[in-house]
PDB file of C-alpha atoms in Angstrom:
ATOM      1  CA  MET N   1      -5.729   5.938 -35.315  1.00 69.00           C
ATOM      2  CA  GLU N   2      -7.185   9.357 -35.123  1.00 80.00           C
ATOM      3  CA  ASN N   3      -4.777  12.495 -34.323  1.00 80.00           C
ATOM      4  CA  ASN N   4      -6.677  13.523 -31.367  1.00 90.00           C
ATOM      5  CA  SER N   5      -6.813   9.838 -29.660  1.00 92.00           C
ATOM      6  CA  LYS N   6      -2.992   9.247 -30.749  1.00 92.00           C
ATOM      7  CA  GLU N   7      -2.029  12.509 -28.884  1.00 95.00           C
ATOM      8  CA  ILE N   8      -4.115  12.626 -25.821  1.00 95.00           C
ATOM      9  CA  ILE N   9      -2.114   8.427 -25.413  1.00 95.00           C
ATOM     10  CA  LYS N  10       1.361   9.551 -25.618  1.00 95.00           C
ATOM     11  CA  THR N  11       0.356  12.267 -23.148  1.00 96.00           C
ATOM     12  CA  LEU N  12      -0.750   9.860 -20.432  1.00 96.00           C
ATOM     13  CA  ILE N  13       2.166   8.138 -21.082  1.00 96.00           C
ATOM     14  CA  ASN N  14       4.663  10.787 -20.203  1.00 96.00           C
ATOM     15  CA  ASP N  15       2.857  12.560 -16.973  1.00 96.00           C
ATOM     16  CA  SER N  16       3.180   8.398 -15.686  1.00 97.00           C
ATOM     17  CA  ILE N  17       7.086   7.751 -16.931  1.00 97.00           C
ATOM     18  CA  GLU N  18       7.639  11.620 -15.237  1.00 97.00           C
ATOM     19  CA  ALA N  19       6.116  11.105 -12.175  1.00 96.00           C
ATOM     20  CA  LYS N  20       7.568   7.408 -12.029  1.00 97.00           C
ATOM     21  CA  LYS N  21      10.775   9.443 -12.500  1.00 97.00           C
ATOM     22  CA  LYS N  22      10.488  12.040  -9.607  1.00 97.00           C
ATOM     23  CA  MET N  23      10.338   8.143  -8.206  1.00 96.00           C
ATOM     24  CA  LEU N  24      14.271   8.487  -8.360  1.00 96.00           C
ATOM     25  CA  GLU N  25      14.550  12.244  -6.486  1.00 96.00           C
ATOM     26  CA  ASP N  26      16.534  11.168  -3.237  1.00 95.00           C
ATOM     27  CA  ALA N  27      14.357  11.966  -0.971  1.00 93.00           C
ATOM     28  CA  GLN N  28      12.046   8.440  -2.458  1.00 95.00           C
ATOM     29  CA  LEU N  29      14.781   6.455  -3.140  1.00 96.00           C
ATOM     30  CA  ASP N  30      15.234   6.847   0.866  1.00 95.00           C
ATOM     31  CA  TYR N  31      11.340   7.037   2.777  1.00 93.00           C
ATOM     32  CA  ILE N  32      11.359   4.084   0.115  1.00 96.00           C
ATOM     33  CA  TYR N  33      14.133   2.265   1.593  1.00 96.00           C
ATOM     34  CA  LYS N  34      12.773   2.427   5.280  1.00 97.00           C
ATOM     35  CA  VAL N  35       9.896   1.108   4.379  1.00 97.00           C
ATOM     36  CA  VAL N  36      11.111  -1.521   2.283  1.00 97.00           C
ATOM     37  CA  ASN N  37      13.343  -2.014   5.589  1.00 97.00           C
ATOM     38  CA  LYS N  38      10.395  -1.736   8.025  1.00 98.00           C
ATOM     39  CA  ILE N  39       8.285  -4.701   5.899  1.00 98.00           C
ATOM     40  CA  VAL N  40      11.139  -7.290   5.757  1.00 98.00           C
ATOM     41  CA  GLU N  41      12.501  -7.470  10.053  1.00 97.00           C
ATOM     42  CA  ALA N  42       7.863  -7.782  10.409  1.00 98.00           C
ATOM     43  CA  TYR N  43       8.429 -10.719   7.959  1.00 98.00           C
ATOM     44  CA  LYS N  44      11.855 -11.970  10.288  1.00 97.00           C
ATOM     45  CA  ASP N  45      10.622 -12.005  13.045  1.00 97.00           C
ATOM     46  CA  ASN N  46       7.850 -14.793  11.434  1.00 97.00           C
ATOM     47  CA  LYS N  47       4.732 -11.219  12.052  1.00 98.00           C
ATOM     48  CA  LYS N  48       2.338 -10.950   8.372  1.00 98.00           C
ATOM     49  CA  THR N  49       1.133  -6.978   7.074  1.00 98.00           C
ATOM     50  CA  ILE N  50      -2.412  -6.644   7.138  1.00 98.00           C
ATOM     51  CA  ILE N  51      -3.118  -4.020   3.828  1.00 98.00           C
ATOM     52  CA  CYS N  52      -6.612  -2.201   2.931  1.00 98.00           C
ATOM     53  CA  GLY N  53      -7.866   0.571   0.180  1.00 98.00           C
ATOM     54  CA  ASN N  54      -9.883   1.182  -1.608  1.00 97.00           C
ATOM     55  CA  GLY N  55     -11.649   1.895  -5.501  1.00 96.00           C
ATOM     56  CA  GLY N  56      -8.853   1.336  -6.905  1.00 96.00           C
ATOM     57  CA  SER N  57      -6.477   0.912  -4.015  1.00 97.00           C
ATOM     58  CA  ALA N  58      -8.296  -2.083  -2.397  1.00 97.00           C
ATOM     59  CA  SER N  59      -6.839  -3.713  -5.541  1.00 97.00           C
ATOM     60  CA  ASP N  60      -4.000  -2.286  -4.599  1.00 98.00           C
ATOM     61  CA  ALA N  61      -4.074  -3.491  -1.697  1.00 98.00           C
ATOM     62  CA  LEU N  62      -5.269  -7.576  -2.860  1.00 98.00           C
ATOM     63  CA  HIS N  63      -1.741  -7.191  -5.582  1.00 98.00           C
ATOM     64  CA  PHE N  64       0.561  -6.359  -2.909  1.00 98.00           C
ATOM     65  CA  SER N  65      -0.913  -9.058  -0.445  1.00 98.00           C
ATOM     66  CA  ALA N  66      -1.486 -11.663  -2.842  1.00 98.00           C
ATOM     67  CA  GLU N  67       2.326 -10.651  -3.737  1.00 98.00           C
ATOM     68  CA  MET N  68       3.385 -11.456  -0.630  1.00 98.00           C
ATOM     69  CA  VAL N  69       1.577 -15.357   0.046  1.00 98.00           C
ATOM     70  CA  VAL N  70       2.115 -16.456  -3.514  1.00 98.00           C
ATOM     71  CA  ARG N  71       5.596 -14.846  -5.479  1.00 96.00           C
ATOM     72  CA  PHE N  72       6.876 -12.639  -6.659  1.00 97.00           C
ATOM     73  CA  GLU N  73       9.642 -13.909  -8.813  1.00 96.00           C
ATOM     74  CA  LYS N  74      11.109 -16.456  -6.653  1.00 94.00           C
ATOM     75  CA  ASN N  75       9.231 -20.051  -5.495  1.00 96.00           C
ATOM     76  CA  ARG N  76       9.461 -19.784  -1.756  1.00 97.00           C
ATOM     77  CA  ALA N  77       8.286 -20.008   2.166  1.00 97.00           C
ATOM     78  CA  ALA N  78       4.552 -18.112   1.894  1.00 98.00           C
ATOM     79  CA  LEU N  79       4.341 -14.708   3.855  1.00 98.00           C
ATOM     80  CA  ALA N  80       1.436 -14.378   5.885  1.00 98.00           C
ATOM     81  CA  SER N  81      -0.634 -11.248   4.471  1.00 98.00           C
ATOM     82  CA  VAL N  82      -3.852 -10.586   5.644  1.00 97.00           C
ATOM     83  CA  THR N  83      -6.666  -7.862   3.161  1.00 98.00           C
ATOM     84  CA  LEU N  84      -9.116  -6.465   4.957  1.00 98.00           C
ATOM     85  CA  ASN N  85     -11.308  -5.723   1.401  1.00 95.00           C
ATOM     86  CA  GLU N  86     -11.401  -9.062   0.018  1.00 94.00           C
ATOM     87  CA  ASN N  87     -14.276 -10.769   2.959  1.00 94.00           C
ATOM     88  CA  VAL N  88     -17.728  -9.658   1.521  1.00 95.00           C
ATOM     89  CA  SER N  89     -19.778 -10.417   3.796  1.00 97.00           C
ATOM     90  CA  SER N  90     -17.888  -9.273   6.890  1.00 96.00           C
ATOM     91  CA  LEU N  91     -17.109  -5.907   4.722  1.00 96.00           C
ATOM     92  CA  THR N  92     -21.626  -5.424   4.043  1.00 97.00           C
ATOM     93  CA  ALA N  93     -22.602  -6.902   8.116  1.00 97.00           C
ATOM     94  CA  ILE N  94     -20.393  -4.240   9.196  1.00 97.00           C
ATOM     95  CA  GLY N  95     -21.596  -1.466   7.141  1.00 96.00           C
ATOM     96  CA  ASN N  96     -24.700  -3.136   8.062  1.00 97.00           C
ATOM     97  CA  ASP N  97     -23.979  -3.478  11.630  1.00 97.00           C
ATOM     98  CA  PHE N  98     -22.097  -0.676  12.282  1.00 97.00           C
ATOM     99  CA  GLY N  99     -21.669   1.999   9.001  1.00 97.00           C
ATOM    100  CA  TYR N 100     -18.718   1.774   6.223  1.00 97.00           C
ATOM    101  CA  ASP N 101     -16.735   3.692   7.812  1.00 98.00           C
ATOM    102  CA  TYR N 102     -15.374   1.621  10.228  1.00 98.00           C
ATOM    103  CA  SER N 103     -15.114  -1.617   7.196  1.00 97.00           C
ATOM    104  CA  PHE N 104     -11.887  -1.870   8.290  1.00 98.00           C
ATOM    105  CA  SER N 105     -11.037  -0.337  12.528  1.00 98.00           C
ATOM    106  CA  ARG N 106     -12.738  -3.623  13.573  1.00 98.00           C
ATOM    107  CA  GLN N 107     -11.167  -6.285  10.723  1.00 97.00           C
ATOM    108  CA  LEU N 108      -8.074  -4.959  11.932  1.00 97.00           C
ATOM    109  CA  GLU N 109      -8.926  -5.365  15.598  1.00 97.00           C
ATOM    110  CA  ALA N 110      -9.533  -9.860  14.986  1.00 97.00           C
ATOM    111  CA  PHE N 111      -6.630  -9.641  13.516  1.00 97.00           C
ATOM    112  CA  ALA N 112      -3.941  -6.905  14.045  1.00 97.00           C
ATOM    113  CA  GLN N 113      -0.766  -8.377  16.514  1.00 96.00           C
ATOM    114  CA  GLU N 114       1.748  -5.890  17.454  1.00 95.00           C
ATOM    115  CA  GLY N 115       5.176  -6.197  15.978  1.00 96.00           C
ATOM    116  CA  ASP N 116       2.488  -6.528  12.167  1.00 98.00           C
ATOM    117  CA  ILE N 117       2.415  -3.950   9.844  1.00 98.00           C
ATOM    118  CA  PHE N 118      -0.557  -2.308   8.684  1.00 98.00           C
ATOM    119  CA  ILE N 119      -0.239  -0.754   5.492  1.00 98.00           C
ATOM    120  CA  ALA N 120      -2.906   1.518   5.026  1.00 98.00           C
ATOM    121  CA  ILE N 121      -3.757   3.039   0.668  1.00 98.00           C
ATOM    122  CA  SER N 122      -5.531   5.670  -0.143  1.00 98.00           C
ATOM    123  CA  THR N 123      -5.302   8.212  -3.099  1.00 97.00           C
ATOM    124  CA  SER N 124      -6.344  10.322  -1.138  1.00 96.00           C
ATOM    125  CA  GLY N 125      -4.867  10.090   2.082  1.00 97.00           C
ATOM    126  CA  ASN N 126      -8.335  10.732   3.964  1.00 97.00           C
ATOM    127  CA  SER N 127     -10.770   8.086   3.201  1.00 97.00           C
ATOM    128  CA  LYS N 128     -12.471   8.057   7.018  1.00 98.00           C
ATOM    129  CA  ASN N 129     -12.445   4.357   7.326  1.00 98.00           C
ATOM    130  CA  VAL N 130      -8.629   4.390   6.427  1.00 98.00           C
ATOM    131  CA  ILE N 131      -8.480   7.227   9.124  1.00 98.00           C
ATOM    132  CA  ASN N 132     -10.361   5.153  11.568  1.00 98.00           C
ATOM    133  CA  ALA N 133      -8.422   1.497  10.747  1.00 98.00           C
ATOM    134  CA  LEU N 134      -4.774   3.385  11.708  1.00 98.00           C
ATOM    135  CA  GLU N 135      -5.694   5.662  15.083  1.00 98.00           C
ATOM    136  CA  CYS N 136      -7.565   1.514  15.922  1.00 98.00           C
ATOM    137  CA  ALA N 137      -3.801  -0.213  14.396  1.00 98.00           C
ATOM    138  CA  LYS N 138      -1.812   2.458  17.035  1.00 96.00           C
ATOM    139  CA  LYS N 139      -4.282   1.667  19.854  1.00 96.00           C
ATOM    140  CA  LEU N 140      -2.756  -2.044  18.688  1.00 96.00           C
ATOM    141  CA  GLY N 141       0.311  -1.226  19.023  1.00 95.00           C
ATOM    142  CA  VAL N 142       0.522  -1.972  15.497  1.00 98.00           C
ATOM    143  CA  PHE N 143       3.262  -0.093  12.321  1.00 98.00           C
ATOM    144  CA  THR N 144       1.259   1.643  10.165  1.00 98.00           C
ATOM    145  CA  ILE N 145       2.995   2.530   6.784  1.00 98.00           C
ATOM    146  CA  GLY N 146       0.621   4.622   4.297  1.00 98.00           C
ATOM    147  CA  MET N 147       0.262   4.749   0.685  1.00 98.00           C
ATOM    148  CA  THR N 148      -0.625   7.207  -0.857  1.00 97.00           C
ATOM    149  CA  ASN N 149      -0.529  11.309  -3.378  1.00 97.00           C
ATOM    150  CA  SER N 150       2.103  13.330  -2.671  1.00 96.00           C
ATOM    151  CA  ASP N 151      -0.262  15.833   0.012  1.00 95.00           C
ATOM    152  CA  GLY N 152      -1.106  12.726   2.119  1.00 96.00           C
ATOM    153  CA  GLY N 153      -3.778  13.915   3.356  1.00 97.00           C
ATOM    154  CA  LYS N 154      -4.675  13.642   7.501  1.00 97.00           C
ATOM    155  CA  MET N 155      -3.368  10.062   6.677  1.00 97.00           C
ATOM    156  CA  LYS N 156       0.780  11.852   6.256  1.00 96.00           C
ATOM    157  CA  ASP N 157       0.641  13.024  10.096  1.00 96.00           C
ATOM    158  CA  MET N 158      -0.626   9.567  11.008  1.00 97.00           C
ATOM    159  CA  CYS N 159       1.550   6.788   9.733  1.00 98.00           C
ATOM    160  CA  ASP N 160       4.844   6.137  11.480  1.00 98.00           C
ATOM    161  CA  LEU N 161       6.070   6.341   7.142  1.00 97.00           C
ATOM    162  CA  CYS N 162       3.720   7.306   5.241  1.00 97.00           C
ATOM    163  CA  TYR N 163       4.826   7.015   1.657  1.00 97.00           C
ATOM    164  CA  CYS N 164       3.593  10.307  -0.403  1.00 97.00           C
ATOM    165  CA  ALA N 165       3.888   9.535  -4.031  1.00 97.00           C
ATOM    166  CA  PRO N 166       5.052  12.179  -6.979  1.00 96.00           C
ATOM    167  CA  SER N 167       1.822  13.368  -8.172  1.00 96.00           C
ATOM    168  CA  LYS N 168      -1.095  14.339  -7.337  1.00 96.00           C
ATOM    169  CA  VAL N 169      -3.645  13.126  -9.575  1.00 97.00           C
ATOM    170  CA  THR N 170      -5.333   9.993  -8.840  1.00 97.00           C
ATOM    171  CA  ALA N 171      -3.976   7.762 -11.157  1.00 97.00           C
ATOM    172  CA  ARG N 172      -0.442   8.683 -11.825  1.00 97.00           C
ATOM    173  CA  THR N 173       0.094   8.233  -7.221  1.00 97.00           C
ATOM    174  CA  GLN N 174      -1.927   4.784  -8.537  1.00 97.00           C
ATOM    175  CA  GLU N 175       0.142   3.849 -10.845  1.00 97.00           C
ATOM    176  CA  CYS N 176       3.552   4.316  -8.184  1.00 97.00           C
ATOM    177  CA  HIS N 177       1.258   2.522  -5.530  1.00 98.00           C
ATOM    178  CA  ILE N 178       1.584  -0.014  -7.918  1.00 98.00           C
ATOM    179  CA  LEU N 179       4.763   0.234  -8.981  1.00 97.00           C
ATOM    180  CA  LEU N 180       6.166   0.385  -5.323  1.00 97.00           C
ATOM    181  CA  ILE N 181       4.356  -2.758  -4.298  1.00 98.00           C
ATOM    182  CA  HIS N 182       7.087  -4.398  -7.060  1.00 98.00           C
ATOM    183  CA  ILE N 183      10.403  -2.301  -5.300  1.00 98.00           C
ATOM    184  CA  ILE N 184       9.277  -3.805  -1.990  1.00 97.00           C
ATOM    185  CA  ALA N 185       8.325  -7.757  -3.224  1.00 97.00           C
ATOM    186  CA  LYS N 186      11.453  -7.795  -4.873  1.00 97.00           C
ATOM    187  CA  LEU N 187      13.555  -6.399  -2.187  1.00 97.00           C
ATOM    188  CA  VAL N 188      11.303  -8.217   0.324  1.00 97.00           C
ATOM    189  CA  GLU N 189      11.807 -12.225  -1.775  1.00 97.00           C
ATOM    190  CA  GLU N 190      15.750 -11.203  -1.781  1.00 96.00           C
ATOM    191  CA  LYS N 191      15.917 -10.031   2.195  1.00 97.00           C
ATOM    192  CA  VAL N 192      13.955 -12.187   3.959  1.00 96.00           C
ATOM    193  CA  PHE N 193      15.052 -15.379   1.660  1.00 95.00           C
ATOM    194  CA  ASN N 194      19.278 -14.099   0.541  1.00 82.00           C
TER     195      ASN N 194
END
């Protein structure tokens, strides 16, 4: 392996480790605890999670939902979770008929009920279709959790809880989000199915 490539690999791994180490800070841990407990509370009340994101965050939303519906580490009953970015027919119809900015809010109108949890994932915190969905969730009385970067963007002040990953770099933010999803999945299994 050429030295330059090896150094780039080392730097990227170290940057990821450093971002995750910042998740160990008390303020981060306290926020993660609040997020987990709100999701656990909703599941104990037989409510569901509704999740969305664009691009890499769309993949994170799908991953999150799969951990809830299928399993994380335990064989247990399925938990209700819907991902708004998975139905291509709905996404393209909404985009065509109303505009892409309404791709998530229109679906939220169809699926959300009071007491559900809407989880909005956006590394910038400024995605217009995610912002519109957050506004819609508020009107429907749905509790909102954001997952974004250290800045938080517009989402930071719109969400009931907004987890701001300790990085402004998109890749590091997404890596922290995946770890957060796994933490949530682990604790939801332990607390809902104790």
